[in-house]
C-alpha positions as a printed Julia matrix, in Angstrom:
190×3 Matrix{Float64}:
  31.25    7.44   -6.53
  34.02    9.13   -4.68
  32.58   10.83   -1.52
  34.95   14.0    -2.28
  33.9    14.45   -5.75
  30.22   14.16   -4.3
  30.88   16.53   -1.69
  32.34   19.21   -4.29
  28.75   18.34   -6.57
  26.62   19.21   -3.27
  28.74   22.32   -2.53
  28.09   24.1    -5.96
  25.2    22.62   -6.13
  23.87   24.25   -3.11
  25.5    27.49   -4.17
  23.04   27.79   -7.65
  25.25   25.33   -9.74
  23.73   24.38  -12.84
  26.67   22.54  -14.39
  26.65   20.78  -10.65
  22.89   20.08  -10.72
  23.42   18.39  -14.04
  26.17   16.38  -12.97
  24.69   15.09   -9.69
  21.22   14.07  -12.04
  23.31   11.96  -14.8
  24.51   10.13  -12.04
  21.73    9.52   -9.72
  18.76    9.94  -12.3
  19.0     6.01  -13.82
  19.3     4.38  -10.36
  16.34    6.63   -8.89
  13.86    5.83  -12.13
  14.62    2.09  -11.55
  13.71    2.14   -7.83
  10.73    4.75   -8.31
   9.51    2.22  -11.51
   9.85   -0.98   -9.62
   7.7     0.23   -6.7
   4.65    2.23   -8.95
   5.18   -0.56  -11.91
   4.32    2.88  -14.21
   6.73    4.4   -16.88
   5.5     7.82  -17.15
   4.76    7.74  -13.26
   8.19    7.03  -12.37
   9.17    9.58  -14.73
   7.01   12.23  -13.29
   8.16   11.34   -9.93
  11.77   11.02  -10.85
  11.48   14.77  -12.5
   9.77   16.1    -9.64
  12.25   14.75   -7.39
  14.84   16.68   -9.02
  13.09   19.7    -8.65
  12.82   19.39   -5.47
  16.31   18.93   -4.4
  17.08   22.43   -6.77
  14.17   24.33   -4.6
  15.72   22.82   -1.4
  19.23   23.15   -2.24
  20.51   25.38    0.21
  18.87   22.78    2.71
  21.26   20.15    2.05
  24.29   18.66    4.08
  27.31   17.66    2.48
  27.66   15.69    5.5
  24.52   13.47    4.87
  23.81   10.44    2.19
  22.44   12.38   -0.7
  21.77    9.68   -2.57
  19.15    9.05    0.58
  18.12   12.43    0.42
  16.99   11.51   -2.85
  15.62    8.37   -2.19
  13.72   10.05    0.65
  12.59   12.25   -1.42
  11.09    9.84   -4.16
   9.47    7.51   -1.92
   7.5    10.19   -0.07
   5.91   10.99   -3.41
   5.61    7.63   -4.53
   3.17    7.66   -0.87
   1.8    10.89   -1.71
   0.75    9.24   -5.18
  -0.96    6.3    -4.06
  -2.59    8.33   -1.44
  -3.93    9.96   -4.01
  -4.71    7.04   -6.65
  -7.09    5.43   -3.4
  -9.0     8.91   -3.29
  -9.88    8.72   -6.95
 -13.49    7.58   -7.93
 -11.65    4.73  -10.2
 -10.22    3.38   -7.14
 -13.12    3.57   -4.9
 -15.08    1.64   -7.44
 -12.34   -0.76   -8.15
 -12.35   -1.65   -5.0
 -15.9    -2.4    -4.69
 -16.28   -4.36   -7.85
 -17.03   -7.76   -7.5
 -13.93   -8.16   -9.41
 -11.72   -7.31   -6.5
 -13.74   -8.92   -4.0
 -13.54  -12.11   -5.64
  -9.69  -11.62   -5.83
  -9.33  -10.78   -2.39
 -12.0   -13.44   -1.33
 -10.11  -16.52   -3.13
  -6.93  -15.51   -3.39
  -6.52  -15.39   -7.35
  -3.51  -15.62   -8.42
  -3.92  -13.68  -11.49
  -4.02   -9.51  -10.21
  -6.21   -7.17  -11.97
  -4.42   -4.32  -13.23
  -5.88   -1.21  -12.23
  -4.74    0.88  -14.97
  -7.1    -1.79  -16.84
  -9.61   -1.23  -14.84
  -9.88    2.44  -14.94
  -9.5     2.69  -18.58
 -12.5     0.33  -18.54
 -13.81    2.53  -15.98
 -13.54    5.82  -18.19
 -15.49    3.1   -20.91
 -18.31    2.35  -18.71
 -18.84    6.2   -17.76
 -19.44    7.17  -21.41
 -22.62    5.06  -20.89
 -23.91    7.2   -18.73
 -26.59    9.76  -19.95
 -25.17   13.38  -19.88
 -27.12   14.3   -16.82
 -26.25   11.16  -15.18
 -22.22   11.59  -15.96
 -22.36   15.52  -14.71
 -24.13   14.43  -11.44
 -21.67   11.54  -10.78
 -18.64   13.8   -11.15
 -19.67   16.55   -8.98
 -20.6    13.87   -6.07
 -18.05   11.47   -6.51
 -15.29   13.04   -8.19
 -15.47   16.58   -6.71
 -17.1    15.34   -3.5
 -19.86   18.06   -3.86
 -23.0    17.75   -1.82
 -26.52   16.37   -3.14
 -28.14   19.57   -1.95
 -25.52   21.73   -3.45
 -25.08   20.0    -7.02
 -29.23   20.48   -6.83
 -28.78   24.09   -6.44
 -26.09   24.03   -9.09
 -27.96   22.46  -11.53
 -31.32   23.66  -10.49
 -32.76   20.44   -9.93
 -34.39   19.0    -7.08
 -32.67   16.94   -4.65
 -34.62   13.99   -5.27
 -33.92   14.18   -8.93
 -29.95   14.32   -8.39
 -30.56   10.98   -6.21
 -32.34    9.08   -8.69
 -29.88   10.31  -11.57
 -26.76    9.46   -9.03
 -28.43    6.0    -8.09
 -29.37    4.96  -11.94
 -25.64    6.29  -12.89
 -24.04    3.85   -9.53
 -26.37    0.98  -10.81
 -25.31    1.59  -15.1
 -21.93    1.66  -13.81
 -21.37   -1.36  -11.64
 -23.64   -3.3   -13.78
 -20.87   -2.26  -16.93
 -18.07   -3.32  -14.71
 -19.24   -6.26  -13.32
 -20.16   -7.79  -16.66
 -16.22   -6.73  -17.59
 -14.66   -8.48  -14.79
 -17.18  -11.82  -15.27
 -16.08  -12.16  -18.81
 -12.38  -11.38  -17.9
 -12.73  -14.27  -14.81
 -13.75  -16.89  -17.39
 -11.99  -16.59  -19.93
  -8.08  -16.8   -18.18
């Protein structure tokens, strides 16, 4: 793209520009989704991230130099979100239990060469939950999911803390007994 014709996008752009905005998306947006998708291997991520992106660059308009890469900016941009989003992938429950699943041991331990997908495994995941008694599945989401206490889910669900151990230990135990079975079948039969 000619630098001057980029320079004249950023200038409108940065003074409210609409019309500008537009232009400088149709010709960065198909090069950004194609670097966002190859690093998060997710349509609809990339596309969230891509849109979000663009966002940001209107809400930081007036913060941008005409003198600087903006295709960079952008890229900048996207990649701090694509870290942002697997930060927060590896604090979801899914994750944590994904990686303690014998499943991912055994691929770490000897070096599979087949991956597991972990969009598999959480949709399995969400599977093995609805197992779970009703009790059980509350008690499990407000420790592991909203990080809450055992003494304060007790006094949330007026129960003793004992009882919120047992239920959270019988719900761990349903669980990793649902997704070890899952992975063991998977292993031998690819």
């Amino acid at each position: 793209m000619n630098r001057d014709i980029c320079i004249s996008l950023i200038i409108g752009l940065k003074s409210g520009s609409y019309e500008d905005f537009d232009k400088l998306y149709a010709i960065y947006s198909d090069m950004l989704y194609g670097f966002v998708l190859n690093l998060t291997k997710s349509p609809s991520e990339a596309e969230d991230i891509l849109q979000e992106t663009f966002l940001r660059v209107w809400q930081t308009r007036a913060k941008i130099s005409e003198d600087k890469s903006f295709k960079s900016y952008l890229y900048t941009i996207a990649r701090n979100l694509i870290i942002d989003s697997f930060r927060d992938q590896m604090k979801s429950v899914a994750f944590e239990e994904y990686i303690n699943s014998e499943a991912y041991q055994s691929y770490t331990e000897n070096c599979v060469e087949e991956s597991i997908d972990f969009d598999e495994f959480q949709r399995v995941f969400e599977k093995a939950k609805r197992k779970l008694t009703e009790r059980q599945l509350q008690i499990f989401e407000l420790s592991r999911e909203r990080e809450l206490s055992i003494s304060v889910i007790a006094e949330t669900l007026h129960l003793s803390e004992k009882t919120v151990k047992n239920q959270l230990s019988l719900a761990m135990k349903t669980l990793r007994d649902e997704l070890s079975y899952y992975y063991l079948f998977i292993f031998l039969f690819l």
